[in-house]
Amino acid sequence: MSKAIHDLVLRENVQLSPFYHRLDFTAPSPLPECEPGQFAELLVPPGPGVFLRRPFSIHAVDYKDNTISFLIKLVGEGTRRLAGILPGTVINTVYPLGRGFTMPEKGPVLLVGGGCGIAPLLFLSARLKAGGFRTDCLLGGRTEKDIIETADFERNGAVFITTEDGSLGEKGLVTAHSLFDRPLPYTMVYACGPEAMLRAVAMLAMKASVPCEVSLENTMACGVGVCLCCVVPTTEGNQCVCTEGPVFNINRLSGWDQAARIADSCPVI
Ligand SMILES: Cc1cc2nc3c(=O)[nH]c(=O)nc-3n(C[C@H](O)[C@H](O)[C@H](O)COP(=O)(O)OP(=O)(O)OC[C@H]3O[C@@H](n4cnc5c(N)ncnc54)[C@H](O)[C@@H]3O)c2cc1C
Ligand code: FES
């Protein structure tokens, strides 16, 4: 799969909530082929304190319009600066990087996203819909302000919501949603979000014997397998999340199956 270094031009900066912006860019030449789950390294506009590129999942791609979108959650100086850019701003971008989600052989499938972990899942849900797979999307956040783009997800499948404070959807963590109270009717679970959430989702999928892929968001520097700051222990040794991931089947992640086995034999967890 070919990679590109493009000066993307911002077409629109949409503020979706107090913490989230969607940036829609036009590419100067045809977009490279991108897979859901792959990411890009964006060069943050210059200023004190931010030197390295920042990684963001590919959120949406429109080959007809030659546009690509990223979802930005404000967490620090780099994301604050990106969220403040105006239409016409040029952002040098290296993409697509890493390995994305694998397509299922058949549906239905479940997508589970927490916080900015919904970013790669919108692109995935669109690709799954185009492939004719029935898709349920479970979106979780701390409060209703973290739940965004539900209408976009609804275009591709059914949407279920949890918030920790109960301000929208069912109250609690995504893994406490009533979807998990009965046998999971899915052929595959795809998840992206904080690692604790991914481990809990992985545990539920393993207990239900449903294959599961997770997209990890380890802190990255180079994004291309050189600095080794993003390694994760796998069944094949330590691997770079930026080149071998960010998407991994949970069976490849060392230790993730042990949590499921311990939980299985210990009813108090
Ligand atoms: C493969 C991949 C895909 C990602 N996709 C998205 C996305 O689609 N949308 C999005 O909003 N964010 C995404 N992230 C996270 C995003 O890259 C970071 O939030 C961003 O780099 C922070 O930059 P900053 O300068 O604003 O914050 P910094 O000043 O660098 O850090 C601010 C705080 O955030 C923490 N932080 C920084 N990077 C991460 C990280 N990767 N995971 C957890 N905490 C972090 C720092 O420890 C610090 O506490 C992704 C990360 C990876 C590795
Ligand atoms: S970020 Fe440098 S090796 Fe992965």
mmCIF file of C-alpha atoms and ligand atoms in Angstrom:
data_model
loop_
_atom_site.group_PDB
_atom_site.id
_atom_site.type_symbol
_atom_site.label_atom_id
_atom_site.label_comp_id
_atom_site.label_asym_id
_atom_site.label_seq_id
_atom_site.Cartn_x
_atom_site.Cartn_y
_atom_site.Cartn_z
ATOM 1 C CA MET A 1 0.000 0.000 0.000
ATOM 2 C CA SER A 2 1.588 3.282 -1.061
ATOM 3 C CA LYS A 3 2.175 6.107 1.396
ATOM 4 C CA ALA A 4 1.924 9.796 0.633
ATOM 5 C CA ILE A 5 3.345 12.980 2.097
ATOM 6 C CA HIS A 6 0.832 15.638 1.198
ATOM 7 C CA ASP A 7 0.276 19.274 2.037
ATOM 8 C CA LEU A 8 -3.391 18.833 2.935
ATOM 9 C CA VAL A 9 -5.481 22.003 2.720
ATOM 10 C CA LEU A 10 -8.130 22.526 5.397
ATOM 11 C CA ARG A 11 -11.566 22.807 3.842
ATOM 12 C CA GLU A 12 -13.637 22.927 7.018
ATOM 13 C CA ASN A 13 -13.077 22.917 10.786
ATOM 14 C CA VAL A 14 -16.253 21.783 12.549
ATOM 15 C CA GLN A 15 -16.498 22.082 16.324
ATOM 16 C CA LEU A 16 -18.593 19.086 17.398
ATOM 17 C CA SER A 17 -18.524 19.667 21.178
ATOM 18 C CA PRO A 18 -16.370 21.624 23.665
ATOM 19 C CA PHE A 19 -13.597 19.000 23.264
ATOM 20 C CA TYR A 20 -13.919 17.707 19.700
ATOM 21 C CA HIS A 21 -13.251 19.143 16.254
ATOM 22 C CA ARG A 22 -13.547 17.459 12.886
ATOM 23 C CA LEU A 23 -11.018 18.659 10.327
ATOM 24 C CA ASP A 24 -11.903 18.061 6.650
ATOM 25 C CA PHE A 25 -8.949 18.387 4.295
ATOM 26 C CA THR A 26 -8.582 18.405 0.521
ATOM 27 C CA ALA A 27 -5.535 16.599 -0.850
ATOM 28 C CA PRO A 28 -3.450 18.276 -3.576
ATOM 29 C CA SER A 29 -3.310 15.045 -5.623
ATOM 30 C CA PRO A 30 -5.390 11.842 -5.584
ATOM 31 C CA LEU A 31 -5.751 10.352 -2.104
ATOM 32 C CA PRO A 32 -3.807 7.130 -1.572
ATOM 33 C CA GLU A 33 -5.864 4.030 -0.848
ATOM 34 C CA CYS A 34 -6.678 4.081 2.879
ATOM 35 C CA GLU A 35 -8.029 1.282 5.096
ATOM 36 C CA PRO A 36 -10.143 1.807 8.221
ATOM 37 C CA GLY A 37 -7.878 1.641 11.274
ATOM 38 C CA GLN A 38 -4.901 3.198 9.524
ATOM 39 C CA PHE A 39 -3.644 6.538 10.763
ATOM 40 C CA ALA A 40 -1.817 9.671 9.652
ATOM 41 C CA GLU A 41 0.972 11.763 11.179
ATOM 42 C CA LEU A 42 0.012 15.439 11.078
ATOM 43 C CA LEU A 43 2.608 18.200 11.378
ATOM 44 C CA VAL A 44 1.235 20.606 13.976
ATOM 45 C CA PRO A 45 1.505 24.337 13.053
ATOM 46 C CA PRO A 46 4.803 25.652 14.458
ATOM 47 C CA GLY A 47 5.024 27.165 17.938
ATOM 48 C CA PRO A 48 6.699 26.533 21.283
ATOM 49 C CA GLY A 49 6.551 23.104 22.900
ATOM 50 C CA VAL A 50 5.406 20.899 20.010
ATOM 51 C CA PHE A 51 8.101 19.344 17.839
ATOM 52 C CA LEU A 52 6.916 15.938 16.726
ATOM 53 C CA ARG A 53 4.080 15.060 14.356
ATOM 54 C CA ARG A 54 0.912 13.844 16.060
ATOM 55 C CA PRO A 55 -0.882 10.585 15.083
ATOM 56 C CA PHE A 56 -4.609 10.617 14.239
ATOM 57 C CA SER A 57 -6.834 7.847 12.919
ATOM 58 C CA ILE A 58 -8.350 8.287 9.492
ATOM 59 C CA HIS A 59 -11.921 9.260 10.331
ATOM 60 C CA ALA A 60 -13.534 9.521 6.897
ATOM 61 C CA VAL A 61 -12.414 9.431 3.275
ATOM 62 C CA ASP A 62 -14.257 10.674 0.209
ATOM 63 C CA TYR A 63 -12.421 9.670 -2.961
ATOM 64 C CA LYS A 64 -14.908 11.546 -5.192
ATOM 65 C CA ASP A 65 -14.256 14.879 -3.428
ATOM 66 C CA ASN A 66 -10.645 13.925 -2.690
ATOM 67 C CA THR A 67 -11.206 14.791 0.997
ATOM 68 C CA ILE A 68 -9.984 13.139 4.164
ATOM 69 C CA SER A 69 -11.176 13.897 7.709
ATOM 70 C CA PHE A 70 -9.703 13.600 11.179
ATOM 71 C CA LEU A 71 -11.416 13.800 14.550
ATOM 72 C CA ILE A 72 -9.393 15.788 17.067
ATOM 73 C CA LYS A 73 -9.943 15.604 20.817
ATOM 74 C CA LEU A 74 -8.328 18.463 22.703
ATOM 75 C CA VAL A 75 -5.828 17.059 25.201
ATOM 76 C CA GLY A 76 -2.689 19.227 24.965
ATOM 77 C CA GLU A 77 -0.885 21.916 23.006
ATOM 78 C CA GLY A 78 -0.684 20.021 19.682
ATOM 79 C CA THR A 79 -4.361 19.169 19.506
ATOM 80 C CA ARG A 80 -5.295 22.663 20.738
ATOM 81 C CA ARG A 81 -3.276 24.194 17.902
ATOM 82 C CA LEU A 82 -4.740 21.845 15.298
ATOM 83 C CA ALA A 83 -8.268 22.535 16.532
ATOM 84 C CA GLY A 84 -7.650 26.258 16.005
ATOM 85 C CA ILE A 85 -6.655 26.170 12.329
ATOM 86 C CA LEU A 86 -8.736 28.036 9.743
ATOM 87 C CA PRO A 87 -9.872 26.970 6.257
ATOM 88 C CA GLY A 88 -7.001 27.252 3.787
ATOM 89 C CA THR A 89 -4.366 26.225 6.361
ATOM 90 C CA VAL A 90 -1.884 23.707 4.973
ATOM 91 C CA ILE A 91 -0.961 20.721 7.181
ATOM 92 C CA ASN A 92 1.847 18.467 6.029
ATOM 93 C CA THR A 93 0.651 14.893 6.521
ATOM 94 C CA VAL A 94 2.191 11.437 6.143
ATOM 95 C CA TYR A 95 -0.413 8.742 5.468
ATOM 96 C CA PRO A 96 -1.800 6.111 5.456
ATOM 97 C CA LEU A 97 0.315 4.436 8.166
ATOM 98 C CA GLY A 98 0.044 1.114 9.993
ATOM 99 C CA ARG A 99 -2.284 -1.826 9.519
ATOM 100 C CA GLY A 100 -6.046 -1.467 9.692
ATOM 101 C CA PHE A 101 -8.992 -3.677 10.626
ATOM 102 C CA THR A 102 -9.661 -6.889 8.708
ATOM 103 C CA MET A 103 -13.051 -7.216 7.027
ATOM 104 C CA PRO A 104 -15.296 -9.975 8.413
ATOM 105 C CA GLU A 105 -16.437 -12.906 6.300
ATOM 106 C CA LYS A 106 -20.006 -12.347 7.426
ATOM 107 C CA GLY A 107 -21.998 -10.162 9.821
ATOM 108 C CA PRO A 108 -23.455 -8.914 12.002
ATOM 109 C CA VAL A 109 -20.579 -7.134 13.719
ATOM 110 C CA LEU A 110 -20.245 -4.901 16.788
ATOM 111 C CA LEU A 111 -18.164 -1.720 16.942
ATOM 112 C CA VAL A 112 -17.290 -0.373 20.405
ATOM 113 C CA GLY A 113 -15.814 3.116 20.714
ATOM 114 C CA GLY A 114 -14.870 5.163 23.759
ATOM 115 C CA GLY A 115 -14.006 8.879 23.556
ATOM 116 C CA CYS A 116 -11.846 9.726 20.529
ATOM 117 C CA GLY A 117 -11.710 5.955 19.907
ATOM 118 C CA ILE A 118 -14.767 6.443 17.723
ATOM 119 C CA ALA A 119 -12.472 8.116 15.152
ATOM 120 C CA PRO A 120 -11.457 5.016 13.131
ATOM 121 C CA LEU A 121 -14.837 3.361 13.711
ATOM 122 C CA LEU A 122 -16.821 5.824 11.593
ATOM 123 C CA PHE A 123 -14.647 5.008 8.577
ATOM 124 C CA LEU A 124 -14.932 1.297 9.439
ATOM 125 C CA SER A 125 -18.738 1.458 9.751
ATOM 126 C CA ALA A 126 -18.977 3.113 6.315
ATOM 127 C CA ARG A 127 -16.760 0.408 4.767
ATOM 128 C CA LEU A 128 -18.776 -2.356 6.484
ATOM 129 C CA LYS A 129 -22.037 -0.869 5.220
ATOM 130 C CA ALA A 130 -20.630 -0.701 1.685
ATOM 131 C CA GLY A 131 -19.716 -4.381 2.075
ATOM 132 C CA GLY A 132 -23.296 -5.246 3.062
ATOM 133 C CA PHE A 133 -22.527 -6.170 6.692
ATOM 134 C CA ARG A 134 -25.035 -5.379 9.441
ATOM 135 C CA THR A 135 -23.249 -3.211 11.977
ATOM 136 C CA ASP A 136 -24.171 -2.226 15.529
ATOM 137 C CA CYS A 137 -22.195 0.648 17.071
ATOM 138 C CA LEU A 138 -21.816 1.064 20.822
ATOM 139 C CA LEU A 139 -20.487 4.509 21.722
ATOM 140 C CA GLY A 140 -19.412 5.454 25.233
ATOM 141 C CA GLY A 141 -18.244 8.604 26.988
ATOM 142 C CA ARG A 142 -18.042 10.263 30.380
ATOM 143 C CA THR A 143 -20.974 12.615 29.702
ATOM 144 C CA GLU A 144 -23.270 13.492 26.805
ATOM 145 C CA LYS A 145 -20.646 16.046 25.661
ATOM 146 C CA ASP A 146 -18.396 13.096 24.722
ATOM 147 C CA ILE A 147 -21.057 11.530 22.502
ATOM 148 C CA ILE A 148 -20.753 12.993 19.029
ATOM 149 C CA GLU A 149 -21.594 12.152 15.408
ATOM 150 C CA THR A 150 -24.374 9.712 16.340
ATOM 151 C CA ALA A 151 -26.287 10.688 13.161
ATOM 152 C CA ASP A 152 -23.215 9.790 11.058
ATOM 153 C CA PHE A 153 -22.978 6.376 12.723
ATOM 154 C CA GLU A 154 -26.735 5.839 12.343
ATOM 155 C CA ARG A 155 -26.327 6.136 8.568
ATOM 156 C CA ASN A 156 -24.248 2.944 8.741
ATOM 157 C CA GLY A 157 -26.038 0.912 11.423
ATOM 158 C CA ALA A 158 -27.834 0.841 14.763
ATOM 159 C CA VAL A 159 -26.348 3.005 17.523
ATOM 160 C CA PHE A 160 -26.280 2.268 21.274
ATOM 161 C CA ILE A 161 -24.976 4.762 23.814
ATOM 162 C CA THR A 162 -23.603 4.722 27.358
ATOM 163 C CA THR A 163 -22.396 7.612 29.494
ATOM 164 C CA GLU A 164 -20.726 7.262 32.860
ATOM 165 C CA ASP A 165 -22.978 9.915 34.422
ATOM 166 C CA GLY A 166 -26.138 8.686 32.687
ATOM 167 C CA SER A 167 -26.705 11.999 30.864
ATOM 168 C CA LEU A 168 -27.288 10.106 27.582
ATOM 169 C CA GLY A 169 -28.120 6.461 26.851
ATOM 170 C CA GLU A 170 -27.573 3.794 29.476
ATOM 171 C CA LYS A 171 -25.639 4.787 32.596
ATOM 172 C CA GLY A 172 -22.214 3.212 33.113
ATOM 173 C CA LEU A 173 -19.192 2.026 31.146
ATOM 174 C CA VAL A 174 -19.627 0.612 27.622
ATOM 175 C CA THR A 175 -18.965 -2.882 28.942
ATOM 176 C CA ALA A 176 -21.942 -2.547 31.310
ATOM 177 C CA HIS A 177 -24.352 -1.973 28.395
ATOM 178 C CA SER A 178 -27.306 -4.352 28.283
ATOM 179 C CA LEU A 179 -26.068 -5.632 24.879
ATOM 180 C CA PHE A 180 -23.618 -7.714 26.905
ATOM 181 C CA ASP A 181 -26.328 -9.194 29.158
ATOM 182 C CA ARG A 182 -27.211 -11.824 26.553
ATOM 183 C CA PRO A 183 -25.178 -14.072 24.241
ATOM 184 C CA LEU A 184 -23.425 -11.847 21.716
ATOM 185 C CA PRO A 185 -25.049 -12.326 18.294
ATOM 186 C CA TYR A 186 -21.945 -11.061 16.456
ATOM 187 C CA THR A 187 -19.301 -12.642 14.247
ATOM 188 C CA MET A 188 -16.722 -10.001 15.136
ATOM 189 C CA VAL A 189 -16.122 -7.210 17.653
ATOM 190 C CA TYR A 190 -14.006 -4.154 16.721
ATOM 191 C CA ALA A 191 -12.993 -1.682 19.430
ATOM 192 C CA CYS A 192 -11.002 1.504 19.892
ATOM 193 C CA GLY A 193 -10.615 3.645 23.010
ATOM 194 C CA PRO A 194 -8.654 3.783 26.267
ATOM 195 C CA GLU A 195 -6.658 0.613 26.966
ATOM 196 C CA ALA A 196 -8.672 -0.278 30.096
ATOM 197 C CA MET A 197 -11.841 -0.208 27.991
ATOM 198 C CA LEU A 198 -10.223 -2.300 25.255
ATOM 199 C CA ARG A 199 -9.113 -4.928 27.765
ATOM 200 C CA ALA A 200 -12.622 -5.101 29.228
ATOM 201 C CA VAL A 201 -14.186 -5.412 25.755
ATOM 202 C CA ALA A 202 -11.603 -8.052 24.819
ATOM 203 C CA MET A 203 -12.506 -10.018 27.932
ATOM 204 C CA LEU A 204 -16.219 -10.005 27.052
ATOM 205 C CA ALA A 205 -15.513 -11.004 23.447
ATOM 206 C CA MET A 206 -13.236 -13.852 24.555
ATOM 207 C CA LYS A 207 -15.795 -15.150 27.030
ATOM 208 C CA ALA A 208 -18.385 -15.117 24.224
ATOM 209 C CA SER A 209 -15.872 -16.761 21.798
ATOM 210 C CA VAL A 210 -16.305 -13.874 19.347
ATOM 211 C CA PRO A 211 -13.133 -12.772 17.491
ATOM 212 C CA CYS A 212 -12.066 -9.256 18.434
ATOM 213 C CA GLU A 213 -9.742 -6.636 16.979
ATOM 214 C CA VAL A 214 -8.630 -3.572 18.938
ATOM 215 C CA SER A 215 -6.930 -0.399 17.775
ATOM 216 C CA LEU A 216 -4.247 0.693 20.248
ATOM 217 C CA GLU A 217 -3.329 4.336 20.808
ATOM 218 C CA ASN A 218 0.134 3.957 22.363
ATOM 219 C CA THR A 219 2.094 7.178 22.533
ATOM 220 C CA MET A 220 4.090 7.559 19.317
ATOM 221 C CA ALA A 221 7.021 9.657 18.171
ATOM 222 C CA CYS A 222 8.205 8.718 14.657
ATOM 223 C CA GLY A 223 5.145 6.728 13.546
ATOM 224 C CA VAL A 224 7.198 4.632 11.130
ATOM 225 C CA GLY A 225 8.965 1.971 13.223
ATOM 226 C CA VAL A 226 12.251 3.770 13.915
ATOM 227 C CA CYS A 227 12.173 5.124 17.499
ATOM 228 C CA LEU A 228 10.680 1.989 19.161
ATOM 229 C CA CYS A 229 8.729 4.094 21.678
ATOM 230 C CA CYS A 230 5.390 2.442 20.841
ATOM 231 C CA VAL A 231 6.208 -1.266 21.322
ATOM 232 C CA VAL A 232 3.688 -3.709 22.719
ATOM 233 C CA PRO A 233 4.347 -7.315 23.846
ATOM 234 C CA THR A 234 2.741 -9.781 21.436
ATOM 235 C CA THR A 235 2.802 -13.527 20.913
ATOM 236 C CA GLU A 236 5.504 -12.851 18.288
ATOM 237 C CA GLY A 237 7.654 -10.711 20.623
ATOM 238 C CA ASN A 238 7.670 -6.948 21.072
ATOM 239 C CA GLN A 239 6.135 -5.207 18.073
ATOM 240 C CA CYS A 240 5.780 -1.567 17.061
ATOM 241 C CA VAL A 241 2.178 -0.425 17.254
ATOM 242 C CA CYS A 242 2.860 2.100 14.474
ATOM 243 C CA THR A 243 3.915 -0.488 11.886
ATOM 244 C CA GLU A 244 2.464 -3.844 13.048
ATOM 245 C CA GLY A 245 -0.694 -2.154 14.410
ATOM 246 C CA PRO A 246 -2.381 -0.025 15.509
ATOM 247 C CA VAL A 247 -4.991 -2.750 14.977
ATOM 248 C CA PHE A 248 -4.298 -6.113 16.599
ATOM 249 C CA ASN A 249 -6.354 -9.251 17.000
ATOM 250 C CA ILE A 250 -6.596 -9.678 20.798
ATOM 251 C CA ASN A 251 -5.176 -13.215 20.500
ATOM 252 C CA ARG A 252 -1.871 -11.643 19.419
ATOM 253 C CA LEU A 253 -1.571 -9.376 22.470
ATOM 254 C CA SER A 254 0.399 -11.013 25.268
ATOM 255 C CA GLY A 255 -1.429 -11.238 28.563
ATOM 256 C CA TRP A 256 -4.824 -10.101 27.275
ATOM 257 C CA ASP A 257 -6.231 -13.644 27.299
ATOM 258 C CA GLN A 258 -4.990 -14.231 30.882
ATOM 259 C CA ALA A 259 -7.259 -11.429 32.147
ATOM 260 C CA ALA A 260 -10.205 -13.192 30.533
ATOM 261 C CA ARG A 261 -9.290 -16.552 32.044
ATOM 262 C CA ILE A 262 -8.812 -15.070 35.540
ATOM 263 C CA ALA A 263 -12.141 -13.223 35.305
ATOM 264 C CA ASP A 264 -13.827 -16.393 34.108
ATOM 265 C CA SER A 265 -12.687 -18.407 37.128
ATOM 266 C CA CYS A 266 -13.304 -15.621 39.638
ATOM 267 C CA PRO A 267 -16.931 -14.485 39.819
ATOM 268 C CA VAL A 268 -16.211 -11.426 41.971
ATOM 269 C CA ILE A 269 -14.335 -9.570 39.173
HETATM 270 C C1 LIG B 1 -2.551 5.378 16.204
HETATM 271 C C2 LIG B 1 -3.150 6.534 16.966
HETATM 272 C C3 LIG B 1 -4.330 7.095 16.523
HETATM 273 C C4 LIG B 1 -4.887 8.163 17.220
HETATM 274 N N1 LIG B 1 -6.054 8.702 16.741
HETATM 275 C C5 LIG B 1 -6.582 9.781 17.349
HETATM 276 C C6 LIG B 1 -7.745 10.392 16.817
HETATM 277 O O1 LIG B 1 -8.306 9.966 15.794
HETATM 278 N N2 LIG B 1 -8.232 11.489 17.455
HETATM 279 C C7 LIG B 1 -7.634 11.994 18.583
HETATM 280 O O2 LIG B 1 -8.120 12.995 19.122
HETATM 281 N N3 LIG B 1 -6.518 11.435 19.114
HETATM 282 C C8 LIG B 1 -5.983 10.349 18.520
HETATM 283 N N4 LIG B 1 -4.834 9.798 19.026
HETATM 284 C C9 LIG B 1 -4.197 10.415 20.220
HETATM 285 C C10 LIG B 1 -3.468 11.681 19.779
HETATM 286 O O3 LIG B 1 -2.395 11.334 18.943
HETATM 287 C C11 LIG B 1 -2.953 12.428 21.010
HETATM 288 O O4 LIG B 1 -4.050 12.849 21.785
HETATM 289 C C12 LIG B 1 -2.145 13.652 20.580
HETATM 290 O O5 LIG B 1 -0.945 13.237 19.996
HETATM 291 C C13 LIG B 1 -1.856 14.521 21.776
HETATM 292 O O6 LIG B 1 -1.100 15.619 21.334
HETATM 293 P P1 LIG B 1 -1.050 16.964 22.184
HETATM 294 O O7 LIG B 1 0.127 17.746 21.720
HETATM 295 O O8 LIG B 1 -2.364 17.680 22.153
HETATM 296 O O9 LIG B 1 -0.899 16.481 23.652
HETATM 297 P P2 LIG B 1 0.469 16.241 24.450
HETATM 298 O O10 LIG B 1 0.893 17.556 25.024
HETATM 299 O O11 LIG B 1 1.431 15.462 23.620
HETATM 300 O O12 LIG B 1 -0.099 15.326 25.594
HETATM 301 C C14 LIG B 1 -1.170 15.767 26.432
HETATM 302 C C15 LIG B 1 -1.610 14.630 27.314
HETATM 303 O O13 LIG B 1 -2.157 13.578 26.509
HETATM 304 C C16 LIG B 1 -1.430 12.373 26.710
HETATM 305 N N5 LIG B 1 -1.291 11.671 25.424
HETATM 306 C C17 LIG B 1 -0.551 12.033 24.367
HETATM 307 N N6 LIG B 1 -0.632 11.122 23.379
HETATM 308 C C18 LIG B 1 -1.450 10.150 23.855
HETATM 309 C C19 LIG B 1 -1.919 8.928 23.355
HETATM 310 N N7 LIG B 1 -1.557 8.458 22.164
HETATM 311 N N8 LIG B 1 -2.745 8.186 24.121
HETATM 312 C C20 LIG B 1 -3.099 8.604 25.347
HETATM 313 N N9 LIG B 1 -2.685 9.749 25.881
HETATM 314 C C21 LIG B 1 -1.873 10.512 25.149
HETATM 315 C C22 LIG B 1 -0.081 12.795 27.252
HETATM 316 O O14 LIG B 1 0.488 11.762 28.060
HETATM 317 C C23 LIG B 1 -0.439 13.998 28.092
HETATM 318 O O15 LIG B 1 -0.919 13.639 29.368
HETATM 319 C C24 LIG B 1 -4.252 8.706 18.373
HETATM 320 C C25 LIG B 1 -3.058 8.137 18.819
HETATM 321 C C26 LIG B 1 -2.513 7.065 18.123
HETATM 322 C C27 LIG B 1 -1.228 6.470 18.597
HETATM 323 S S1 FES B 2 6.341 5.509 16.982
HETATM 324 FE FE1 FES B 2 8.434 5.251 16.537
HETATM 325 S S2 FES B 2 8.563 3.098 16.346
HETATM 326 FE FE2 FES B 2 6.449 3.426 16.604
#
